[in-house]
Coordinates of N, CA and C in Angstrom, one line a residue:
M1 N 17.1 -50.2 -28.1 CA 18.5 -50.0 -29.4 C 18.8 -48.5 -29.0
R2 N 18.1 -47.5 -28.7 CA 18.6 -46.2 -28.3 C 19.6 -46.2 -27.5
I3 N 19.4 -46.8 -26.3 CA 20.3 -47.2 -25.4 C 21.6 -48.0 -26.1
K4 N 21.5 -49.0 -26.6 CA 22.5 -49.4 -27.6 C 23.2 -48.7 -28.0
M5 N 22.7 -47.9 -28.9 CA 23.4 -46.7 -29.9 C 23.9 -45.5 -28.9
R6 N 23.3 -45.2 -27.5 CA 24.0 -44.3 -27.0 C 25.2 -44.9 -26.5
Y7 N 25.1 -46.1 -25.9 CA 26.3 -46.8 -25.5 C 27.6 -46.8 -26.2
Y8 N 27.3 -47.5 -27.6 CA 28.7 -47.6 -28.2 C 29.1 -46.1 -28.8
L9 N 28.0 -44.9 -28.9 CA 28.8 -43.7 -29.2 C 29.3 -43.3 -28.1
L10 N 28.9 -43.3 -27.0 CA 30.1 -43.2 -25.5 C 31.1 -43.7 -25.8
L11 N 31.1 -45.2 -25.9 CA 32.7 -45.4 -26.4 C 33.6 -45.2 -27.3
L12 N 32.9 -44.9 -28.3 CA 33.4 -44.3 -29.5 C 34.0 -42.7 -29.2
L13 N 33.5 -41.9 -28.5 CA 33.9 -40.8 -28.0 C 35.1 -40.7 -27.1
L14 N 35.1 -41.8 -26.2 CA 35.9 -42.2 -25.1 C 37.5 -42.6 -25.8
L15 N 36.8 -43.4 -27.0 CA 38.7 -44.0 -27.6 C 39.1 -42.8 -28.5
I16 N 38.4 -42.0 -29.0 CA 38.8 -41.1 -29.5 C 39.4 -39.8 -28.8
K17 N 39.0 -39.5 -27.6 CA 39.4 -38.7 -26.6 C 40.8 -39.4 -26.2
F18 N 40.7 -40.6 -26.1 CA 41.8 -41.4 -25.7 C 43.4 -41.2 -26.7
I19 N 42.9 -41.6 -27.9 CA 43.8 -41.6 -29.1 C 44.4 -39.9 -29.5
T20 N 43.7 -39.2 -29.0 CA 43.9 -38.0 -29.4 C 44.8 -37.4 -28.3
L21 N 44.9 -37.5 -27.4 CA 45.4 -37.4 -26.1 C 47.1 -37.9 -26.4
N22 N 46.8 -38.9 -26.6 CA 48.2 -39.8 -27.0 C 48.9 -39.5 -28.0
A23 N 48.1 -38.9 -28.8 CA 48.8 -38.5 -30.1 C 49.5 -37.3 -29.8
Q24 N 48.8 -36.3 -28.9 CA 49.6 -35.2 -28.7 C 50.7 -35.0 -27.8
N25 N 50.6 -36.4 -27.1 CA 51.6 -36.6 -25.7 C 51.9 -37.9 -25.6
P26 N 52.7 -38.5 -26.5 CA 52.8 -39.9 -26.7 C 53.5 -40.4 -25.3
S27 N 54.0 -39.7 -24.1 CA 54.6 -40.0 -23.0 C 53.6 -39.6 -21.9
L28 N 52.6 -39.1 -22.3 CA 51.3 -39.0 -21.2 C 50.9 -40.2 -20.6
F29 N 51.2 -40.4 -19.6 CA 50.9 -41.4 -18.6 C 49.4 -41.4 -17.7
Y30 N 49.3 -40.3 -17.1 CA 47.9 -40.2 -16.5 C 47.8 -38.9 -16.7
Y31 N 46.9 -38.5 -16.6 CA 46.1 -37.0 -16.6 C 45.0 -36.7 -16.1
W32 N 45.0 -35.8 -15.0 CA 43.8 -35.3 -14.5 C 43.3 -34.1 -15.0
T33 N 42.2 -33.7 -15.4 CA 41.5 -32.4 -15.6 C 40.6 -32.1 -14.6
F34 N 39.8 -33.2 -13.6 CA 39.1 -33.0 -12.9 C 37.9 -32.4 -13.4
D35 N 37.4 -32.6 -14.8 CA 36.3 -32.3 -15.3 C 35.5 -33.7 -15.3
N36 N 36.1 -34.8 -15.3 CA 35.2 -35.8 -15.5 C 33.6 -36.1 -14.7
E37 N 32.7 -36.8 -15.2 CA 31.8 -37.1 -14.2 C 32.2 -37.7 -12.9
N38 N 33.0 -38.7 -13.3 CA 33.5 -39.3 -12.0 C 35.1 -38.3 -11.7
L39 N 34.9 -37.3 -10.7 CA 35.7 -36.2 -10.2 C 37.1 -36.6 -10.5
L40 N 37.1 -37.9 -9.8 CA 39.0 -38.2 -9.3 C 39.4 -39.3 -10.6
N41 N 38.9 -39.5 -11.7 CA 39.2 -40.7 -12.3 C 40.0 -39.6 -14.0
D42 N 41.0 -40.6 -14.1 CA 42.1 -39.7 -15.3 C 41.6 -40.0 -16.6
Q43 N 42.0 -39.0 -17.6 CA 41.5 -38.8 -18.8 C 42.2 -40.1 -19.9
T44 N 43.2 -40.7 -19.4 CA 43.9 -41.4 -20.1 C 43.7 -43.0 -20.2
A45 N 43.7 -43.5 -18.9 CA 43.2 -44.7 -18.6 C 42.5 -45.0 -17.2
N46 N 41.4 -44.1 -17.3 CA 40.2 -43.8 -16.4 C 41.0 -44.5 -14.8
K47 N 42.0 -44.2 -14.7 CA 42.6 -44.3 -13.3 C 41.8 -43.4 -12.0
A48 N 41.7 -44.0 -11.2 CA 40.9 -43.1 -9.9 C 41.8 -43.0 -9.0
I49 N 42.1 -41.6 -8.4 CA 42.8 -41.1 -7.1 C 42.3 -42.4 -6.1
N50 N 42.9 -42.6 -5.2 CA 42.7 -43.7 -3.9 C 42.4 -42.7 -2.7
I51 N 41.3 -42.3 -2.5 CA 41.2 -41.5 -1.5 C 40.7 -42.1 -0.2
K52 N 40.3 -43.4 -0.4 CA 39.7 -43.9 0.7 C 40.5 -44.7 1.8
N53 N 41.8 -45.0 1.4 CA 42.7 -46.0 2.2 C 43.1 -45.1 3.3
Y54 N 43.3 -43.7 3.1 CA 44.2 -43.2 4.3 C 43.0 -41.9 4.6
G55 N 41.7 -42.0 4.5 CA 40.8 -40.9 4.8 C 40.8 -39.7 4.5
A56 N 41.4 -39.6 3.4 CA 41.2 -38.1 2.6 C 40.0 -37.8 2.0
Q57 N 39.7 -36.5 2.2 CA 38.6 -36.2 1.7 C 39.0 -34.6 0.4
V58 N 38.1 -34.8 -0.6 CA 38.5 -33.5 -1.3 C 37.2 -32.9 -2.1
K59 N 37.0 -31.9 -2.3 CA 35.8 -31.3 -3.2 C 36.1 -30.6 -4.3
P60 N 35.4 -30.3 -5.5 CA 35.7 -29.7 -6.7 C 35.4 -28.6 -6.2
I61 N 36.5 -27.6 -7.0 CA 36.2 -26.4 -6.8 C 36.6 -25.4 -8.2
K62 N 36.4 -24.2 -8.5 CA 37.0 -23.9 -9.7 C 38.5 -24.0 -9.8
G63 N 39.0 -24.5 -11.3 CA 40.2 -24.6 -11.4 C 41.0 -23.6 -12.3
V64 N 42.3 -23.9 -12.5 CA 42.8 -22.5 -13.4 C 41.8 -23.1 -14.8
V65 N 41.4 -24.3 -15.2 CA 40.8 -24.5 -16.4 C 39.4 -25.6 -15.4
G66 N 38.2 -25.1 -15.8 CA 37.3 -26.2 -15.7 C 37.4 -26.3 -14.1
N67 N 37.3 -27.6 -13.3 CA 37.2 -27.9 -11.9 C 38.7 -28.2 -11.4
G68 N 38.8 -28.0 -10.2 CA 40.1 -28.3 -9.7 C 39.6 -29.6 -8.5
I69 N 40.6 -29.6 -7.4 CA 40.0 -30.4 -6.3 C 41.0 -29.2 -5.0
Q70 N 40.1 -29.4 -4.4 CA 40.4 -28.7 -2.9 C 40.5 -29.8 -1.8
P71 N 41.6 -30.2 -0.7 CA 41.4 -31.1 0.3 C 40.4 -30.5 1.2
I72 N 39.5 -31.4 1.6 CA 38.9 -31.0 2.8 C 39.7 -31.6 4.2
S73 N 40.6 -32.2 3.8 CA 41.4 -33.0 5.0 C 42.6 -32.8 4.5
P74 N 43.5 -31.8 4.6 CA 44.9 -31.4 4.6 C 45.6 -32.7 5.3
D75 N 46.6 -32.6 3.9 CA 47.8 -33.8 4.2 C 47.5 -35.2 4.5
K76 N 46.4 -35.2 4.5 CA 45.8 -37.0 4.1 C 46.4 -37.8 3.0
L77 N 46.9 -38.8 2.8 CA 47.6 -39.1 1.6 C 46.5 -39.7 0.6
M78 N 46.6 -39.4 -0.5 CA 45.8 -39.7 -1.8 C 46.6 -40.6 -2.4
I79 N 46.0 -41.8 -2.8 CA 47.2 -42.8 -3.2 C 47.1 -42.7 -5.0
I80 N 48.2 -42.7 -5.8 CA 48.3 -42.6 -7.1 C 48.9 -43.7 -7.8
S81 N 50.3 -43.8 -7.2 CA 51.0 -45.2 -7.8 C 51.5 -45.1 -9.3
F82 N 52.3 -44.1 -9.3 CA 52.6 -43.8 -11.0 C 53.9 -44.6 -11.1
L83 N 54.8 -43.8 -10.2 CA 56.2 -44.6 -10.5 C 56.5 -45.9 -10.3
K84 N 55.9 -46.6 -9.6 CA 56.0 -48.4 -9.5 C 55.4 -48.8 -10.9
S85 N 54.4 -48.2 -11.2 CA 53.2 -48.8 -12.3 C 54.3 -48.9 -13.6
V86 N 55.4 -48.1 -14.0 CA 55.9 -47.9 -15.0 C 57.3 -48.7 -15.1
K87 N 56.7 -50.1 -15.8 CA 58.2 -50.6 -16.0 C 59.1 -50.1 -16.6
G88 N 60.4 -50.3 -16.0 CA 61.6 -49.9 -16.8 C 61.6 -48.1 -16.6
L89 N 61.2 -47.7 -15.5 CA 60.9 -46.5 -15.5 C 62.2 -45.4 -15.6
S90 N 62.4 -44.6 -16.6 CA 63.6 -43.8 -16.9 C 63.2 -42.4 -16.6
D91 N 63.2 -41.4 -17.4 CA 62.9 -40.1 -17.3 C 61.3 -40.0 -17.1
F92 N 61.3 -39.0 -16.3 CA 59.7 -38.8 -16.0 C 59.6 -37.2 -15.6
T93 N 58.4 -36.9 -15.8 CA 58.1 -35.5 -15.4 C 56.4 -35.6 -14.7
I94 N 56.6 -34.5 -13.7 CA 55.4 -34.5 -13.1 C 55.0 -32.9 -13.4
E95 N 53.6 -33.0 -13.3 CA 53.0 -31.6 -13.9 C 51.9 -31.4 -13.1
L96 N 51.7 -30.3 -12.4 CA 50.0 -29.8 -12.1 C 50.2 -28.3 -11.9
A97 N 49.0 -28.0 -11.5 CA 48.7 -26.4 -11.4 C 48.5 -26.5 -9.9
F98 N 48.8 -25.8 -9.0 CA 48.5 -25.7 -7.5 C 48.0 -24.2 -7.2
N99 N 47.4 -24.3 -6.1 CA 46.9 -22.5 -5.3 C 46.8 -23.2 -3.8
G100 N 48.1 -22.9 -3.1 CA 47.8 -23.1 -1.6 C 49.2 -23.2 -1.1
K101 N 49.4 -23.4 0.1 CA 50.7 -23.4 0.7 C 51.6 -24.6 0.8
A102 N 51.4 -25.4 0.6 CA 52.1 -26.7 0.3 C 51.8 -27.9 -0.5
F103 N 52.5 -28.8 -0.5 CA 52.1 -30.3 -1.6 C 53.2 -31.2 -1.7
I104 N 53.2 -32.4 -0.9 CA 54.1 -33.6 -1.1 C 53.7 -34.8 -2.2
F105 N 54.6 -35.0 -3.0 CA 54.2 -36.3 -3.8 C 55.5 -37.2 -3.4
T106 N 55.0 -38.1 -2.8 CA 56.1 -39.1 -1.9 C 55.6 -40.6 -2.2
T107 N 56.9 -41.3 -2.2 CA 56.7 -42.9 -2.3 C 56.4 -43.3 -0.7
F108 N 55.4 -44.4 -0.6 CA 55.5 -44.6 0.8 C 55.2 -46.6 0.8
P109 N 55.4 -47.1 1.8 CA 56.1 -46.5 3.1 C 57.3 -45.9 3.3
N110 N 58.2 -46.2 2.5 CA 59.7 -45.7 2.6 C 59.6 -44.5 1.4
P111 N 60.4 -43.5 1.9 CA 60.3 -42.0 0.8 C 61.6 -42.4 0.1
D112 N 61.5 -43.4 -1.0 CA 62.4 -43.6 -2.1 C 62.4 -42.5 -3.1
F113 N 61.2 -42.0 -3.2 CA 61.2 -40.3 -3.9 C 60.1 -39.6 -3.2
R114 N 60.8 -38.1 -3.1 CA 59.6 -37.4 -2.3 C 60.3 -36.0 -3.0
L115 N 59.3 -35.4 -3.4 CA 58.7 -33.8 -4.1 C 58.6 -33.2 -2.9
N116 N 58.7 -32.0 -2.3 CA 57.9 -31.4 -1.3 C 58.0 -29.8 -1.6
F117 N 56.9 -29.4 -1.8 CA 56.9 -27.9 -1.7 C 56.4 -27.1 -0.6
S118 N 56.9 -26.3 0.2 CA 56.7 -25.8 1.1 C 57.4 -24.2 1.2
S119 N 56.3 -23.7 2.7 CA 57.2 -22.6 2.9 C 58.9 -22.6 3.5
D120 N 59.5 -23.9 3.3 CA 60.9 -24.1 3.6 C 61.7 -24.3 2.3
G121 N 60.8 -24.2 1.0 CA 61.5 -24.3 -0.3 C 60.9 -25.7 -0.9
I122 N 61.6 -26.0 -2.1 CA 61.1 -27.3 -2.7 C 62.3 -28.3 -2.2
D123 N 62.1 -29.4 -1.6 CA 63.1 -30.5 -1.7 C 62.7 -31.5 -2.3
V124 N 63.6 -32.0 -3.0 CA 63.6 -33.6 -3.8 C 64.5 -34.6 -3.2
Y125 N 63.8 -35.7 -2.8 CA 64.7 -36.8 -1.8 C 64.6 -37.9 -2.8
Y126 N 65.5 -38.9 -3.4 CA 65.3 -39.8 -4.3 C 66.6 -40.7 -3.9
T127 N 66.3 -42.3 -4.2 CA 67.0 -43.0 -4.1 C 67.5 -43.8 -5.4
V128 N 68.7 -44.0 -5.9 CA 69.1 -44.7 -7.0 C 70.0 -45.5 -7.1
K129 N 69.9 -46.4 -7.7 CA 71.0 -47.5 -7.9 C 72.2 -47.1 -8.9
R130 N 73.7 -47.3 -8.5 CA 74.8 -46.4 -9.0 C 75.8 -47.5 -8.7
S131 N 76.4 -47.9 -10.1 CA 77.4 -48.7 -9.6 C 77.1 -49.9 -8.6
S132 N 76.0 -50.6 -8.7 CA 75.4 -51.5 -7.8 C 75.5 -51.2 -6.1
Q133 N 75.3 -50.1 -6.2 CA 74.8 -49.4 -4.6 C 73.7 -48.7 -4.8
H134 N 73.1 -48.8 -3.6 CA 71.8 -48.0 -3.6 C 72.1 -46.5 -2.9
V135 N 71.9 -45.5 -3.3 CA 72.4 -44.2 -3.0 C 71.2 -43.4 -2.6
K136 N 71.3 -42.7 -1.6 CA 70.0 -41.7 -1.3 C 70.6 -40.3 -1.2
E137 N 70.2 -39.5 -2.3 CA 70.1 -38.2 -2.3 C 69.5 -37.1 -2.1
K138 N 69.6 -36.0 -2.1 CA 68.6 -34.8 -2.1 C 69.2 -33.4 -2.5
W139 N 68.0 -32.8 -3.0 CA 68.2 -31.6 -3.9 C 67.3 -30.7 -3.0
S140 N 68.1 -29.4 -2.7 CA 66.9 -28.6 -1.9 C 67.1 -27.2 -2.5
V141 N 66.0 -26.3 -3.0 CA 65.9 -24.9 -3.6 C 65.3 -24.2 -2.4
P142 N 65.9 -23.3 -2.0 CA 65.6 -22.3 -0.7 C 64.3 -21.5 -0.9
L143 N 63.7 -21.0 -2.0 CA 62.5 -20.3 -2.2 C 62.7 -18.9 -1.6
K144 N 63.9 -18.4 -1.7 CA 64.1 -17.1 -0.9 C 64.3 -15.9 -1.7
G145 N 64.6 -16.1 -3.2 CA 64.5 -15.3 -4.2 C 63.6 -14.0 -4.5
A146 N 63.4 -13.8 -5.7 CA 62.4 -13.0 -6.3 C 61.7 -13.7 -7.4
G147 N 60.5 -12.9 -7.8 CA 59.7 -14.0 -8.7 C 59.1 -15.2 -8.5
V148 N 59.3 -16.0 -9.3 CA 58.8 -17.5 -8.7 C 59.9 -18.3 -8.3
T149 N 61.2 -17.9 -7.7 CA 61.9 -18.1 -6.7 C 61.7 -18.0 -5.3
S150 N 60.4 -17.3 -5.1 CA 60.1 -16.4 -4.1 C 58.9 -17.5 -3.5
Y151 N 58.9 -18.0 -2.3 CA 57.9 -18.8 -1.7 C 56.4 -17.6 -1.8
H152 N 56.8 -16.7 -1.1 CA 55.9 -15.7 -0.7 C 55.2 -15.0 -2.2
N153 N 55.9 -15.1 -3.6 CA 55.2 -14.7 -4.6 C 54.1 -16.2 -5.0
L154 N 54.6 -17.2 -4.4 CA 53.9 -18.6 -4.8 C 52.7 -18.9 -3.8
E155 N 52.7 -18.6 -3.0 CA 51.6 -18.9 -1.7 C 50.8 -17.5 -1.9
N156 N 50.2 -17.0 -2.9 CA 49.4 -15.9 -3.0 C 48.0 -15.8 -3.4
R157 N 47.6 -17.3 -2.9 CA 46.0 -17.4 -3.5 C 45.6 -17.2 -5.1
Q158 N 46.9 -17.6 -5.7 CA 46.3 -17.4 -7.0 C 47.2 -19.1 -7.7
W159 N 46.5 -19.2 -8.9 CA 47.0 -20.7 -9.6 C 48.4 -20.2 -10.2
H160 N 49.2 -21.3 -9.8 CA 50.5 -21.5 -10.4 C 50.6 -22.8 -11.3
H161 N 51.1 -22.9 -12.3 CA 51.6 -24.1 -13.2 C 53.3 -24.4 -12.5
F162 N 53.3 -25.9 -12.3 CA 54.4 -26.3 -11.5 C 55.0 -27.5 -12.6
V163 N 56.1 -27.6 -12.8 CA 56.7 -29.2 -13.5 C 57.7 -28.8 -13.2
F164 N 58.1 -30.7 -12.7 CA 59.3 -31.0 -12.3 C 59.7 -32.2 -13.5
T165 N 61.0 -32.2 -13.9 CA 61.6 -33.0 -14.9 C 62.9 -33.7 -14.3
A166 N 62.9 -35.4 -14.2 CA 63.9 -36.0 -13.9 C 64.4 -36.9 -14.9
R167 N 65.7 -36.9 -15.3 CA 66.3 -37.7 -16.2 C 67.6 -38.6 -15.7
K168 N 67.4 -39.8 -16.0 CA 68.7 -40.9 -15.5 C 70.0 -40.6 -16.1
S169 N 70.1 -39.2 -16.8 CA 71.5 -38.6 -17.0 C 71.9 -38.3 -15.8
G170 N 71.1 -37.8 -14.7 CA 71.1 -37.0 -13.7 C 70.9 -35.3 -13.8
D171 N 70.1 -35.0 -15.0 CA 69.5 -33.9 -14.8 C 68.3 -33.7 -14.7
F172 N 68.0 -32.8 -13.3 CA 66.7 -32.4 -12.8 C 66.6 -30.8 -13.3
E173 N 65.2 -30.6 -13.2 CA 64.7 -29.1 -13.7 C 63.5 -28.7 -13.2
I174 N 63.1 -27.7 -12.6 CA 61.8 -27.1 -12.2 C 61.4 -26.1 -13.0
W175 N 60.0 -26.0 -13.5 CA 59.9 -25.1 -14.0 C 58.4 -24.4 -13.3
I176 N 58.2 -23.0 -13.3 CA 57.3 -22.4 -12.7 C 56.5 -21.2 -13.2
D177 N 55.5 -21.5 -13.8 CA 54.6 -20.4 -14.6 C 55.9 -20.4 -16.0
G178 N 56.1 -21.2 -16.3 CA 56.9 -21.0 -17.4 C 58.2 -20.7 -17.5
K179 N 58.7 -20.3 -16.3 CA 59.8 -19.8 -15.8 C 60.9 -21.0 -15.3
T180 N 61.8 -20.7 -15.3 CA 63.1 -21.5 -14.6 C 63.9 -20.8 -14.3
D181 N 65.2 -21.3 -13.7 CA 66.3 -20.6 -13.2 C 67.4 -21.1 -12.8
P182 N 68.6 -20.9 -12.4 CA 69.6 -21.3 -12.5 C 69.2 -22.5 -11.0
S183 N 68.8 -21.7 -10.0 CA 68.5 -22.6 -9.3 C 67.6 -23.8 -9.1
F184 N 66.6 -23.5 -10.4 CA 65.8 -24.5 -10.3 C 66.4 -25.7 -11.4
R185 N 67.6 -25.8 -11.5 CA 68.6 -26.9 -12.4 C 69.7 -27.5 -11.6
Y186 N 69.5 -28.8 -11.6 CA 70.4 -29.7 -10.8 C 71.1 -30.8 -11.4
K187 N 72.4 -30.9 -11.3 CA 73.1 -32.2 -12.0 C 73.8 -32.9 -10.9
T188 N 73.3 -34.0 -11.1 CA 74.1 -35.2 -10.2 C 74.8 -36.4 -11.1
K189 N 75.1 -37.4 -10.5 CA 75.9 -38.1 -11.4 C 74.9 -39.3 -12.1
P190 N 75.2 -39.7 -13.6 CA 74.3 -40.3 -14.1 C 73.9 -41.8 -12.8
F191 N 73.0 -42.5 -13.3 CA 72.5 -43.9 -12.8 C 71.9 -44.7 -13.3
D192 N 71.9 -45.6 -12.9 CA 71.3 -47.0 -13.6 C 70.1 -47.1 -13.5
N193 N 69.3 -46.9 -12.4 CA 67.6 -46.9 -12.6 C 67.5 -46.3 -11.0
W194 N 66.5 -46.1 -11.0 CA 65.3 -45.3 -9.7 C 65.4 -46.7 -8.8
V195 N 65.5 -46.3 -7.4 CA 65.1 -47.5 -6.6 C 63.7 -47.0 -6.0
I196 N 62.7 -47.8 -6.5 CA 61.2 -47.6 -6.1 C 60.1 -48.8 -5.5
N197 N 60.2 -48.6 -4.3 CA 59.5 -49.7 -3.5 C 58.0 -49.3 -3.0
G198 N 57.1 -49.7 -3.2 CA 55.9 -49.1 -2.5 C 55.0 -48.4 -3.7
A199 N 54.3 -47.8 -3.2 CA 52.9 -47.0 -4.0 C 53.6 -45.5 -3.8
D200 N 52.6 -44.5 -4.5 CA 53.0 -43.2 -4.2 C 51.7 -42.6 -4.2
G201 N 51.8 -40.9 -3.8 CA 50.7 -40.4 -3.9 C 50.6 -39.2 -3.3
F202 N 50.2 -38.4 -3.1 CA 50.1 -36.9 -2.7 C 49.2 -36.3 -1.1
R203 N 49.7 -35.5 -0.8 CA 49.3 -34.9 0.7 C 49.8 -33.4 0.3
L204 N 48.5 -33.0 0.1 CA 48.1 -31.5 0.0 C 47.6 -30.5 0.9
N205 N 48.3 -29.5 1.2 CA 47.8 -28.5 1.8 C 47.5 -27.2 0.8
A206 N 46.8 -27.7 -0.5 CA 46.8 -26.8 -1.5 C 45.8 -27.4 -2.9
S207 N 44.9 -26.6 -3.2 CA 44.1 -27.0 -4.4 C 45.2 -27.5 -5.3
I208 N 44.7 -28.5 -6.3 CA 45.7 -28.7 -7.4 C 44.4 -28.8 -8.6
D209 N 44.9 -28.7 -9.8 CA 44.3 -28.9 -11.1 C 45.1 -29.3 -12.4
E210 N 44.8 -29.8 -13.4 CA 45.8 -30.2 -14.1 C 47.0 -31.3 -14.1
L211 N 46.5 -32.1 -13.3 CA 47.9 -32.9 -12.5 C 47.9 -34.3 -13.8
A212 N 49.3 -34.2 -14.1 CA 49.9 -35.0 -15.2 C 51.4 -35.9 -15.1
F213 N 51.3 -36.9 -15.9 CA 52.6 -37.8 -15.1 C 53.2 -38.2 -16.9
Y214 N 54.5 -38.2 -16.9 CA 55.0 -38.4 -18.4 C 56.2 -39.2 -18.1
T215 N 56.2 -40.6 -19.2 CA 57.1 -41.5 -19.2 C 58.8 -40.7 -19.8
T216 N 58.7 -39.2 -19.9 CA 59.5 -38.5 -20.5 C 59.8 -37.3 -19.5
A217 N 60.9 -36.5 -19.8 CA 61.3 -35.2 -19.5 C 60.8 -34.4 -20.7
L218 N 59.8 -33.5 -20.2 CA 59.0 -32.7 -21.2 C 60.2 -31.5 -21.5
S219 N 60.1 -31.1 -23.0 CA 60.8 -30.5 -23.3 C 60.6 -29.1 -22.9
D220 N 61.7 -27.9 -23.3 CA 61.2 -26.4 -22.7 C 60.2 -26.2 -23.7
D221 N 59.8 -26.2 -25.0 CA 58.9 -26.0 -25.8 C 57.7 -26.3 -25.5
M222 N 57.5 -27.4 -24.9 CA 56.2 -28.2 -24.2 C 55.9 -27.4 -23.2
V223 N 56.6 -27.2 -22.2 CA 56.3 -26.5 -21.2 C 55.9 -25.3 -21.4
Q224 N 56.2 -24.3 -22.1 CA 56.1 -23.2 -22.6 C 54.3 -23.4 -23.6
Q225 N 54.7 -24.4 -24.1 CA 53.1 -24.4 -25.0 C 51.8 -24.8 -23.6
H226 N 52.1 -25.6 -22.8 CA 51.3 -26.0 -21.6 C 50.8 -24.6 -20.8
V227 N 51.8 -23.9 -20.7 CA 51.4 -22.6 -19.6 C 50.6 -21.8 -20.7
Y228 N 51.1 -21.5 -22.0 CA 50.2 -20.9 -23.0 C 48.5 -21.2 -22.9
E229 N 48.7 -23.0 -22.8 CA 47.2 -23.2 -23.1 C 46.8 -23.3 -22.0
L230 N 47.1 -23.2 -20.8 CA 46.1 -22.6 -19.5 C 45.6 -21.5 -19.4
E231 N 46.6 -20.4 -20.0 CA 46.2 -19.1 -19.9 C 45.5 -18.7 -21.0
S232 N 45.0 -19.5 -22.0 CA 44.2 -19.4 -22.9 C 42.9 -20.1 -22.7
G233 N 43.0 -20.8 -21.2 CA 41.7 -21.5 -20.7 C 41.2 -22.9 -21.2
Q234 N 42.3 -23.6 -21.9 CA 42.4 -24.5 -22.6 C 43.1 -25.9 -21.7
H235 N 42.9 -27.2 -21.6 CA 43.8 -28.2 -21.3 C 44.7 -28.4 -22.0
Y236 N 46.2 -29.2 -21.1 CA 47.1 -29.5 -22.2 C 46.7 -30.1 -23.4

């Protein structure tokens, strides 16, 4: 009887957590705090990051809030499958805290979408359908400026908050540590839809924490709120 009660109580607590998370962020699709008993399971759908297929290995470390993960085998692909799993994907946001040299979020086997942070800067490759044509485009940010526009200031063994937003209107934006910059904003022509074939995932040469995907572009106010929450030792 006690075991059944504990089981039902656990289910109730998980349901409350799920409802609360989605009430706060109705467009939140996946969210990994890496504080679950199952380290790689997310908070919203209990979805696990697949590290087995390509031999990736990670270990828990002290994150920006609670636990984060650090790759034992850098650059091994960790499968998430976010973009393809959203029917009718329109606007979206990728959000995470990182501490390290480089990370790549990419579709595979074809790089229909790729977000690459490295010493070369930030590169975004994407494929869209526009006027019945598949178009491949690229946006590059050199990270040779000052403050958050300097790679040297970001590869400094400190945690940094990173947000990338993409809209079908053709507006892309990057935020780092709650700050944006003219070089972090990009405008291309509006398009009909994203061209996404296959799965997606991360290759890491950095530790990460607070990894989230949204089916909308986060507002400026929400980005600032999340930065404040992390600085206060809270999850989003």
